[in-house]
């Protein structure tokens, strides 16, 4: 099956009332882990690469690996997505490679750190939407800013400083025509999100629910959605790691989000933890081993286990065969003739 439009994946998820995990990749083993999980659970899936991932793996290696995944798993709809595009050029180069979806993260300036103004965000996002839709490619925008700078991306702080303003979310969706909207509700990237299990005062699920009420047909995106399970932290620390106690986003909160319009859920850190724990275990228990396959295989299996669990929890499991992929050229025609709407339905202000 060729790579699928993320818009189609999310439209189908909305019809079915489920969410779709978007898992970050940097190498072959991570792509294989996702495909193992998607096959096992019969899930459509979003695979995403950050700018850092594209640089680390080199564009062509990474893209060819995704094409191999699509060719080897024709029964699985896969969308390939640029995570946190920082400029028009980043998004355009992903589209040129064959990505079927891009995120223009105009909530930050091109440095990926300084919050942009609302008008700057609208302008750059609108420009990417025009370019991408002409080519049948999906666009995710972001309004509000995530916290943290752990991976070099983010405005810093706790994640509570730039919570999305629901009125701005409506105006942003109307003026940009994005297919999916990432909102900031108190999460941040990386392992150190919360110093205790987050309650209602920390994770702003009420803001998410309000935005969904105002924009009932808009596909919402939750970034920073790793749950940072204690079991994965414990494996790392048991085998010589030094993670400080930390809490992520509880799966029940993500499921509440899915019942309120969240269709794409970004997960990277949980997979990083699973991989690191598995590798540390082999190193600690079998210091005589030196064949990379001896630790990459358990690492790949550990990641596949986490991804399969999330696919079941998000509800995408079992939905791989629900629909036929629409060719990207037909998606482009749909945007042009208006059958694929880019005007959000606004319920109330
Ligand atoms: O954007 C956050 C993802 O976890 C990717 O992180 O930029 O270190 O590849 P990265
Ligand atoms: P986590 O760090 O919580 O996995 O978030 C990943 C993410 O939002 C990628 O865009
Ligand atoms: Zn993110």
mmCIF file of C-alpha atoms and ligand atoms in Angstrom:
data_model
loop_
_atom_site.group_PDB
_atom_site.id
_atom_site.type_symbol
_atom_site.label_atom_id
_atom_site.label_comp_id
_atom_site.label_asym_id
_atom_site.label_seq_id
_atom_site.Cartn_x
_atom_site.Cartn_y
_atom_site.Cartn_z
ATOM 1 C CA UNK A 1 0.000 0.000 0.000
ATOM 2 C CA UNK A 2 1.418 3.462 -0.802
ATOM 3 C CA UNK A 3 1.766 5.936 2.050
ATOM 4 C CA UNK A 4 -1.631 7.294 3.030
ATOM 5 C CA UNK A 5 -2.866 10.839 3.611
ATOM 6 C CA UNK A 6 -2.906 11.638 7.330
ATOM 7 C CA UNK A 7 -6.124 13.575 6.733
ATOM 8 C CA UNK A 8 -7.774 10.374 5.558
ATOM 9 C CA UNK A 9 -6.440 8.472 8.586
ATOM 10 C CA UNK A 10 -7.774 11.116 10.963
ATOM 11 C CA UNK A 11 -11.135 11.494 9.195
ATOM 12 C CA UNK A 12 -11.592 7.729 9.542
ATOM 13 C CA UNK A 13 -10.522 7.861 13.203
ATOM 14 C CA UNK A 14 -13.136 10.559 13.835
ATOM 15 C CA UNK A 15 -15.817 8.413 12.193
ATOM 16 C CA UNK A 16 -14.775 5.469 14.367
ATOM 17 C CA UNK A 17 -14.322 7.559 17.541
ATOM 18 C CA UNK A 18 -10.726 6.461 18.155
ATOM 19 C CA UNK A 19 -7.262 8.035 18.309
ATOM 20 C CA UNK A 20 -4.163 7.227 16.271
ATOM 21 C CA UNK A 21 -0.698 7.122 17.835
ATOM 22 C CA UNK A 22 2.019 9.073 16.050
ATOM 23 C CA UNK A 23 5.315 7.440 16.909
ATOM 24 C CA UNK A 24 8.716 9.057 16.324
ATOM 25 C CA UNK A 25 11.423 7.189 14.429
ATOM 26 C CA UNK A 26 15.131 7.674 13.845
ATOM 27 C CA UNK A 27 16.256 4.282 12.584
ATOM 28 C CA UNK A 28 15.304 0.934 11.081
ATOM 29 C CA UNK A 29 14.662 -0.841 14.366
ATOM 30 C CA UNK A 30 12.134 1.767 15.513
ATOM 31 C CA UNK A 31 10.286 1.565 12.184
ATOM 32 C CA UNK A 32 10.266 -2.225 12.419
ATOM 33 C CA UNK A 33 9.006 -2.068 16.013
ATOM 34 C CA UNK A 34 6.062 0.102 14.947
ATOM 35 C CA UNK A 35 5.245 -2.200 12.057
ATOM 36 C CA UNK A 36 5.435 -5.290 14.308
ATOM 37 C CA UNK A 37 2.922 -3.637 16.643
ATOM 38 C CA UNK A 38 0.669 -2.402 13.818
ATOM 39 C CA UNK A 39 0.592 -5.859 12.262
ATOM 40 C CA UNK A 40 -0.106 -7.587 15.550
ATOM 41 C CA UNK A 41 -2.930 -5.207 16.479
ATOM 42 C CA UNK A 42 -4.167 -4.529 12.904
ATOM 43 C CA UNK A 43 -3.758 -0.781 13.340
ATOM 44 C CA UNK A 44 -3.474 2.157 10.964
ATOM 45 C CA UNK A 45 -0.507 4.228 12.107
ATOM 46 C CA UNK A 46 1.285 7.570 11.859
ATOM 47 C CA UNK A 47 5.067 7.417 11.708
ATOM 48 C CA UNK A 48 6.808 10.725 12.288
ATOM 49 C CA UNK A 49 10.305 12.155 11.989
ATOM 50 C CA UNK A 50 11.568 15.276 13.694
ATOM 51 C CA UNK A 51 14.141 17.551 12.073
ATOM 52 C CA UNK A 52 16.705 15.921 14.334
ATOM 53 C CA UNK A 53 15.664 12.471 13.136
ATOM 54 C CA UNK A 54 15.936 13.487 9.486
ATOM 55 C CA UNK A 55 19.414 14.824 10.134
ATOM 56 C CA UNK A 56 20.520 11.824 12.191
ATOM 57 C CA UNK A 57 19.332 9.188 9.728
ATOM 58 C CA UNK A 58 19.816 11.275 6.569
ATOM 59 C CA UNK A 59 16.622 11.980 4.669
ATOM 60 C CA UNK A 60 16.895 9.333 2.037
ATOM 61 C CA UNK A 61 17.781 6.442 4.356
ATOM 62 C CA UNK A 62 14.821 7.230 6.584
ATOM 63 C CA UNK A 63 12.357 7.753 3.756
ATOM 64 C CA UNK A 64 13.388 4.576 1.945
ATOM 65 C CA UNK A 65 12.911 2.644 5.194
ATOM 66 C CA UNK A 66 9.361 3.960 5.456
ATOM 67 C CA UNK A 67 8.706 2.998 1.873
ATOM 68 C CA UNK A 68 9.986 -0.491 2.685
ATOM 69 C CA UNK A 69 7.627 -0.636 5.660
ATOM 70 C CA UNK A 70 4.688 0.293 3.418
ATOM 71 C CA UNK A 71 5.684 -2.249 0.776
ATOM 72 C CA UNK A 72 6.182 -5.052 3.305
ATOM 73 C CA UNK A 73 2.906 -4.324 5.129
ATOM 74 C CA UNK A 74 0.351 -3.623 2.393
ATOM 75 C CA UNK A 75 -2.560 -4.209 4.763
ATOM 76 C CA UNK A 76 -1.506 -1.370 7.116
ATOM 77 C CA UNK A 77 -2.366 2.267 6.290
ATOM 78 C CA UNK A 78 0.730 4.339 7.147
ATOM 79 C CA UNK A 79 0.985 8.141 7.063
ATOM 80 C CA UNK A 80 4.490 9.607 7.088
ATOM 81 C CA UNK A 81 4.610 12.901 8.959
ATOM 82 C CA UNK A 82 7.135 15.687 9.549
ATOM 83 C CA UNK A 83 7.080 16.359 13.294
ATOM 84 C CA UNK A 84 7.567 20.001 14.422
ATOM 85 C CA UNK A 85 8.498 21.595 11.108
ATOM 86 C CA UNK A 86 10.087 24.940 12.005
ATOM 87 C CA UNK A 87 9.883 26.663 8.615
ATOM 88 C CA UNK A 88 8.295 26.599 5.180
ATOM 89 C CA UNK A 89 11.519 25.061 3.801
ATOM 90 C CA UNK A 90 11.493 22.161 6.287
ATOM 91 C CA UNK A 91 7.908 21.319 5.345
ATOM 92 C CA UNK A 92 8.505 21.741 1.604
ATOM 93 C CA UNK A 93 11.545 19.444 1.699
ATOM 94 C CA UNK A 94 9.538 16.742 3.511
ATOM 95 C CA UNK A 95 6.792 17.046 0.889
ATOM 96 C CA UNK A 96 9.370 16.760 -1.873
ATOM 97 C CA UNK A 97 10.681 13.539 -0.321
ATOM 98 C CA UNK A 98 7.166 12.052 -0.286
ATOM 99 C CA UNK A 99 5.933 12.648 3.276
ATOM 100 C CA UNK A 100 2.134 12.587 3.255
ATOM 101 C CA UNK A 101 1.784 15.002 6.158
ATOM 102 C CA UNK A 102 3.665 17.888 7.755
ATOM 103 C CA UNK A 103 3.445 19.817 10.973
ATOM 104 C CA UNK A 104 4.144 23.508 10.612
ATOM 105 C CA UNK A 105 4.866 24.425 14.205
ATOM 106 C CA UNK A 106 4.478 28.169 13.881
ATOM 107 C CA UNK A 107 3.806 28.519 17.613
ATOM 108 C CA UNK A 108 7.552 29.025 17.884
ATOM 109 C CA UNK A 109 9.880 31.054 15.724
ATOM 110 C CA UNK A 110 12.277 29.260 13.384
ATOM 111 C CA UNK A 111 14.775 28.719 16.248
ATOM 112 C CA UNK A 112 12.264 26.294 17.787
ATOM 113 C CA UNK A 113 12.473 28.096 21.134
ATOM 114 C CA UNK A 114 11.069 31.639 21.026
ATOM 115 C CA UNK A 115 7.262 31.902 21.061
ATOM 116 C CA UNK A 116 5.970 33.505 17.823
ATOM 117 C CA UNK A 117 3.133 36.013 17.679
ATOM 118 C CA UNK A 118 -0.346 34.834 16.715
ATOM 119 C CA UNK A 119 -0.152 36.714 13.398
ATOM 120 C CA UNK A 120 3.256 35.189 12.561
ATOM 121 C CA UNK A 121 1.875 31.741 13.320
ATOM 122 C CA UNK A 122 -1.217 32.266 11.123
ATOM 123 C CA UNK A 123 0.849 33.615 8.236
ATOM 124 C CA UNK A 124 3.468 30.847 8.052
ATOM 125 C CA UNK A 125 0.929 28.085 8.684
ATOM 126 C CA UNK A 126 -1.423 29.413 5.967
ATOM 127 C CA UNK A 127 1.501 29.482 3.526
ATOM 128 C CA UNK A 128 2.356 25.840 4.257
ATOM 129 C CA UNK A 129 -1.328 24.824 4.005
ATOM 130 C CA UNK A 130 -1.636 26.368 0.519
ATOM 131 C CA UNK A 131 1.528 24.640 -0.698
ATOM 132 C CA UNK A 132 0.803 21.264 0.931
ATOM 133 C CA UNK A 133 -2.869 20.978 -0.009
ATOM 134 C CA UNK A 134 -2.075 21.657 -3.660
ATOM 135 C CA UNK A 135 0.041 18.495 -3.434
ATOM 136 C CA UNK A 136 -2.475 16.442 -1.421
ATOM 137 C CA UNK A 137 -0.427 16.651 1.770
ATOM 138 C CA UNK A 138 -1.992 17.056 5.214
ATOM 139 C CA UNK A 139 -1.042 19.914 7.551
ATOM 140 C CA UNK A 140 -0.991 20.015 11.340
ATOM 141 C CA UNK A 141 -0.649 23.422 13.003
ATOM 142 C CA UNK A 142 -0.076 24.348 16.634
ATOM 143 C CA UNK A 143 -1.659 27.032 18.736
ATOM 144 C CA UNK A 144 -0.324 27.591 22.246
ATOM 145 C CA UNK A 145 3.153 26.393 23.197
ATOM 146 C CA UNK A 146 4.384 23.199 24.836
ATOM 147 C CA UNK A 147 6.704 23.381 27.808
ATOM 148 C CA UNK A 148 10.200 21.986 28.219
ATOM 149 C CA UNK A 149 13.322 22.192 26.092
ATOM 150 C CA UNK A 150 14.616 18.739 26.815
ATOM 151 C CA UNK A 151 15.176 17.751 23.219
ATOM 152 C CA UNK A 152 16.151 21.199 22.037
ATOM 153 C CA UNK A 153 12.599 22.005 21.027
ATOM 154 C CA UNK A 154 10.188 24.027 23.135
ATOM 155 C CA UNK A 155 9.826 27.335 24.899
ATOM 156 C CA UNK A 156 10.985 26.070 28.275
ATOM 157 C CA UNK A 157 8.985 26.361 31.471
ATOM 158 C CA UNK A 158 6.495 23.938 32.930
ATOM 159 C CA UNK A 159 4.093 23.748 30.030
ATOM 160 C CA UNK A 160 1.536 25.863 31.847
ATOM 161 C CA UNK A 161 2.770 29.222 30.617
ATOM 162 C CA UNK A 162 1.282 29.155 27.125
ATOM 163 C CA UNK A 163 -1.945 27.160 27.407
ATOM 164 C CA UNK A 164 -4.089 27.452 24.274
ATOM 165 C CA UNK A 165 -6.719 30.176 24.335
ATOM 166 C CA UNK A 166 -9.910 28.549 22.936
ATOM 167 C CA UNK A 167 -10.974 31.717 21.039
ATOM 168 C CA UNK A 168 -7.568 31.895 19.385
ATOM 169 C CA UNK A 169 -7.837 28.203 18.496
ATOM 170 C CA UNK A 170 -11.075 28.917 16.620
ATOM 171 C CA UNK A 171 -9.642 31.927 14.797
ATOM 172 C CA UNK A 172 -6.457 29.987 13.962
ATOM 173 C CA UNK A 173 -8.405 27.032 12.527
ATOM 174 C CA UNK A 174 -10.608 29.373 10.478
ATOM 175 C CA UNK A 175 -7.759 31.457 9.087
ATOM 176 C CA UNK A 176 -5.284 28.664 8.320
ATOM 177 C CA UNK A 177 -7.416 25.746 7.088
ATOM 178 C CA UNK A 178 -5.235 23.190 8.911
ATOM 179 C CA UNK A 179 -6.332 19.547 8.895
ATOM 180 C CA UNK A 180 -5.245 18.919 12.476
ATOM 181 C CA UNK A 181 -4.697 21.247 15.393
ATOM 182 C CA UNK A 182 -2.154 20.708 18.157
ATOM 183 C CA UNK A 183 -3.119 22.463 21.367
ATOM 184 C CA UNK A 184 -1.159 23.149 24.534
ATOM 185 C CA UNK A 185 -2.841 21.844 27.691
ATOM 186 C CA UNK A 186 0.111 21.582 30.062
ATOM 187 C CA UNK A 187 2.182 18.773 28.592
ATOM 188 C CA UNK A 188 5.814 19.008 27.562
ATOM 189 C CA UNK A 189 8.241 16.847 25.624
ATOM 190 C CA UNK A 190 10.561 14.353 27.285
ATOM 191 C CA UNK A 191 10.564 12.275 30.467
ATOM 192 C CA UNK A 192 10.299 15.076 33.052
ATOM 193 C CA UNK A 193 6.754 16.338 32.585
ATOM 194 C CA UNK A 194 5.314 16.297 36.104
ATOM 195 C CA UNK A 195 6.720 15.882 39.622
ATOM 196 C CA UNK A 196 3.595 14.002 40.751
ATOM 197 C CA UNK A 197 0.658 12.293 39.060
ATOM 198 C CA UNK A 198 -1.007 15.201 37.239
ATOM 199 C CA UNK A 199 -4.450 16.207 38.447
ATOM 200 C CA UNK A 200 -6.979 18.605 36.940
ATOM 201 C CA UNK A 201 -5.014 21.659 38.056
ATOM 202 C CA UNK A 202 -1.958 20.600 36.050
ATOM 203 C CA UNK A 203 -3.313 18.995 32.910
ATOM 204 C CA UNK A 204 -5.877 21.327 31.396
ATOM 205 C CA UNK A 205 -8.383 18.796 30.093
ATOM 206 C CA UNK A 206 -11.130 21.385 30.650
ATOM 207 C CA UNK A 207 -9.483 23.616 28.028
ATOM 208 C CA UNK A 208 -9.324 20.703 25.592
ATOM 209 C CA UNK A 209 -13.005 19.905 26.153
ATOM 210 C CA UNK A 210 -13.936 23.563 25.632
ATOM 211 C CA UNK A 211 -11.984 23.718 22.357
ATOM 212 C CA UNK A 212 -13.656 20.515 21.169
ATOM 213 C CA UNK A 213 -17.092 21.999 21.958
ATOM 214 C CA UNK A 214 -16.237 25.092 19.910
ATOM 215 C CA UNK A 215 -14.587 23.141 17.056
ATOM 216 C CA UNK A 216 -16.465 19.817 17.084
ATOM 217 C CA UNK A 217 -15.124 18.571 13.738
ATOM 218 C CA UNK A 218 -11.492 19.635 14.104
ATOM 219 C CA UNK A 219 -8.979 16.843 14.652
ATOM 220 C CA UNK A 220 -7.090 17.726 17.832
ATOM 221 C CA UNK A 221 -3.509 16.631 18.482
ATOM 222 C CA UNK A 222 -1.890 15.954 21.846
ATOM 223 C CA UNK A 223 1.879 16.380 21.912
ATOM 224 C CA UNK A 224 4.058 15.314 24.814
ATOM 225 C CA UNK A 225 1.756 12.343 25.420
ATOM 226 C CA UNK A 226 4.165 9.773 26.771
ATOM 227 C CA UNK A 227 2.935 8.218 29.994
ATOM 228 C CA UNK A 228 6.486 7.613 31.301
ATOM 229 C CA UNK A 229 5.492 4.324 33.004
ATOM 230 C CA UNK A 230 7.188 3.571 36.303
ATOM 231 C CA UNK A 231 8.026 0.014 35.119
ATOM 232 C CA UNK A 232 10.112 1.415 32.265
ATOM 233 C CA UNK A 233 11.846 3.888 34.580
ATOM 234 C CA UNK A 234 12.562 1.048 37.021
ATOM 235 C CA UNK A 235 14.200 -1.180 34.378
ATOM 236 C CA UNK A 236 16.552 1.643 33.399
ATOM 237 C CA UNK A 237 17.447 2.394 37.029
ATOM 238 C CA UNK A 238 17.770 -1.289 37.922
ATOM 239 C CA UNK A 239 20.467 -1.668 35.293
ATOM 240 C CA UNK A 240 22.618 1.331 36.117
ATOM 241 C CA UNK A 241 20.512 4.237 34.850
ATOM 242 C CA UNK A 242 19.874 7.383 36.881
ATOM 243 C CA UNK A 243 16.395 8.667 36.109
ATOM 244 C CA UNK A 244 14.854 10.921 38.722
ATOM 245 C CA UNK A 245 11.271 10.070 39.799
ATOM 246 C CA UNK A 246 8.855 11.523 37.241
ATOM 247 C CA UNK A 247 5.303 11.294 35.928
ATOM 248 C CA UNK A 248 3.906 11.464 32.410
ATOM 249 C CA UNK A 249 0.407 11.830 30.959
ATOM 250 C CA UNK A 250 -1.910 9.144 32.372
ATOM 251 C CA UNK A 251 -3.468 6.991 29.640
ATOM 252 C CA UNK A 252 -6.950 7.670 31.117
ATOM 253 C CA UNK A 253 -6.470 11.393 30.409
ATOM 254 C CA UNK A 254 -5.514 10.623 26.805
ATOM 255 C CA UNK A 255 -8.623 8.450 26.526
ATOM 256 C CA UNK A 256 -10.703 11.340 27.887
ATOM 257 C CA UNK A 257 -9.095 13.477 25.175
ATOM 258 C CA UNK A 258 -10.001 10.900 22.518
ATOM 259 C CA UNK A 259 -13.634 11.087 23.642
ATOM 260 C CA UNK A 260 -13.319 14.855 23.094
ATOM 261 C CA UNK A 261 -11.868 15.208 19.612
ATOM 262 C CA UNK A 262 -8.227 14.096 20.031
ATOM 263 C CA UNK A 263 -7.320 12.054 16.961
ATOM 264 C CA UNK A 264 -3.489 12.140 16.912
ATOM 265 C CA UNK A 265 -1.411 11.323 19.975
ATOM 266 C CA UNK A 266 2.354 11.926 19.850
ATOM 267 C CA UNK A 267 4.554 9.423 21.655
ATOM 268 C CA UNK A 268 8.325 9.296 21.561
ATOM 269 C CA UNK A 269 9.733 9.226 25.102
ATOM 270 C CA UNK A 270 8.016 5.967 26.186
ATOM 271 C CA UNK A 271 9.693 4.192 23.275
ATOM 272 C CA UNK A 272 13.058 5.753 24.098
ATOM 273 C CA UNK A 273 12.698 4.484 27.677
ATOM 274 C CA UNK A 274 11.758 0.971 26.522
ATOM 275 C CA UNK A 275 14.714 0.775 24.137
ATOM 276 C CA UNK A 276 17.204 2.104 26.685
ATOM 277 C CA UNK A 277 15.993 -0.252 29.423
ATOM 278 C CA UNK A 278 16.272 -3.299 27.166
ATOM 279 C CA UNK A 279 19.780 -2.379 26.028
ATOM 280 C CA UNK A 280 20.958 -1.630 29.577
ATOM 281 C CA UNK A 281 19.631 -5.013 30.706
ATOM 282 C CA UNK A 282 21.671 -6.882 28.090
ATOM 283 C CA UNK A 283 24.777 -4.831 28.855
ATOM 284 C CA UNK A 284 24.420 -5.435 32.609
ATOM 285 C CA UNK A 285 23.511 -9.125 32.440
ATOM 286 C CA UNK A 286 25.796 -10.177 29.579
ATOM 287 C CA UNK A 287 28.871 -7.957 29.603
ATOM 288 C CA UNK A 288 30.572 -10.494 27.318
ATOM 289 C CA UNK A 289 28.230 -9.714 24.400
ATOM 290 C CA UNK A 290 29.308 -7.381 21.621
ATOM 291 C CA UNK A 291 27.101 -8.242 18.625
ATOM 292 C CA UNK A 292 24.686 -5.266 18.216
ATOM 293 C CA UNK A 293 21.915 -7.697 17.301
ATOM 294 C CA UNK A 294 22.100 -9.118 20.827
ATOM 295 C CA UNK A 295 20.810 -5.831 22.242
ATOM 296 C CA UNK A 296 18.993 -4.271 19.270
ATOM 297 C CA UNK A 297 16.609 -7.217 18.985
ATOM 298 C CA UNK A 298 15.373 -6.993 22.615
ATOM 299 C CA UNK A 299 15.273 -3.201 22.227
ATOM 300 C CA UNK A 300 13.070 -3.527 19.141
ATOM 301 C CA UNK A 301 10.816 -6.004 20.935
ATOM 302 C CA UNK A 302 10.526 -3.759 23.993
ATOM 303 C CA UNK A 303 9.465 -0.832 21.818
ATOM 304 C CA UNK A 304 6.980 -2.987 19.854
ATOM 305 C CA UNK A 305 5.373 -3.998 23.160
ATOM 306 C CA UNK A 306 4.860 -0.375 24.220
ATOM 307 C CA UNK A 307 3.530 0.645 20.792
ATOM 308 C CA UNK A 308 1.085 -2.301 20.646
ATOM 309 C CA UNK A 309 -0.191 -1.410 24.129
ATOM 310 C CA UNK A 310 -0.752 2.226 23.118
ATOM 311 C CA UNK A 311 -2.496 1.158 19.884
ATOM 312 C CA UNK A 312 -4.982 -0.834 21.948
ATOM 313 C CA UNK A 313 -5.398 1.970 24.498
ATOM 314 C CA UNK A 314 -5.939 4.643 21.829
ATOM 315 C CA UNK A 315 -8.525 2.458 20.050
ATOM 316 C CA UNK A 316 -6.873 2.279 16.621
ATOM 317 C CA UNK A 317 -6.339 -1.499 17.002
ATOM 318 C CA UNK A 318 -8.474 -3.506 14.602
ATOM 319 C CA UNK A 319 -9.111 -0.605 12.210
ATOM 320 C CA UNK A 320 -6.383 -1.199 9.594
ATOM 321 C CA UNK A 321 -8.763 -2.835 7.135
ATOM 322 C CA UNK A 322 -11.709 -0.450 7.518
ATOM 323 C CA UNK A 323 -11.018 1.627 4.400
ATOM 324 C CA UNK A 324 -9.235 1.827 1.090
ATOM 325 C CA UNK A 325 -6.487 4.433 0.824
ATOM 326 C CA UNK A 326 -7.330 7.404 -1.382
ATOM 327 C CA UNK A 327 -4.437 8.244 -3.742
ATOM 328 C CA UNK A 328 -2.658 11.478 -2.793
ATOM 329 C CA UNK A 329 -3.527 13.007 -6.215
ATOM 330 C CA UNK A 330 -7.231 12.452 -5.478
ATOM 331 C CA UNK A 331 -6.758 14.040 -2.046
ATOM 332 C CA UNK A 332 -5.230 17.089 -3.788
ATOM 333 C CA UNK A 333 -8.293 17.300 -6.084
ATOM 334 C CA UNK A 334 -10.529 17.003 -2.996
ATOM 335 C CA UNK A 335 -8.889 20.043 -1.385
ATOM 336 C CA UNK A 336 -9.226 21.951 -4.650
ATOM 337 C CA UNK A 337 -12.882 21.210 -5.338
ATOM 338 C CA UNK A 338 -13.890 21.559 -1.685
ATOM 339 C CA UNK A 339 -14.988 17.965 -1.105
ATOM 340 C CA UNK A 340 -12.248 17.870 1.532
ATOM 341 C CA UNK A 341 -13.268 20.787 3.663
ATOM 342 C CA UNK A 342 -10.710 23.103 5.214
ATOM 343 C CA UNK A 343 -13.301 25.312 6.870
ATOM 344 C CA UNK A 344 -13.875 24.258 10.459
ATOM 345 C CA UNK A 345 -17.368 23.965 11.796
ATOM 346 C CA UNK A 346 -17.623 26.478 14.643
ATOM 347 C CA UNK A 347 -20.279 25.518 17.170
ATOM 348 C CA UNK A 348 -20.235 28.422 19.608
ATOM 349 C CA UNK A 349 -17.916 31.060 20.992
HETATM 350 O O1 LIG B 1 9.501 16.699 19.215
HETATM 351 C C1 LIG B 1 9.765 15.837 20.014
HETATM 352 C C2 LIG B 1 10.135 14.466 19.653
HETATM 353 O O2 LIG B 1 10.271 13.720 20.841
HETATM 354 C C3 LIG B 1 11.363 14.392 18.781
HETATM 355 O O3 LIG B 1 12.486 14.709 19.496
HETATM 356 O O4 LIG B 1 13.748 16.442 18.205
HETATM 357 O O5 LIG B 1 14.899 14.889 19.827
HETATM 358 O O6 LIG B 1 14.051 14.038 17.636
HETATM 359 P P1 LIG B 1 13.883 15.053 18.741
HETATM 360 P P1 LIG B 2 6.826 12.721 24.359
HETATM 361 O O1 LIG B 2 8.161 13.302 24.668
HETATM 362 O O2 LIG B 2 5.878 12.861 25.504
HETATM 363 O O3 LIG B 2 6.898 11.323 23.872
HETATM 364 O O4 LIG B 2 6.186 13.606 23.182
HETATM 365 C C1 LIG B 2 6.548 13.397 21.845
HETATM 366 C C2 LIG B 2 6.051 14.464 20.942
HETATM 367 O O5 LIG B 2 5.190 15.272 21.261
HETATM 368 C C3 LIG B 2 6.632 14.503 19.587
HETATM 369 O O6 LIG B 2 6.177 15.582 18.838
HETATM 370 ZN ZN1 LIG B 3 5.707 17.311 19.921
#
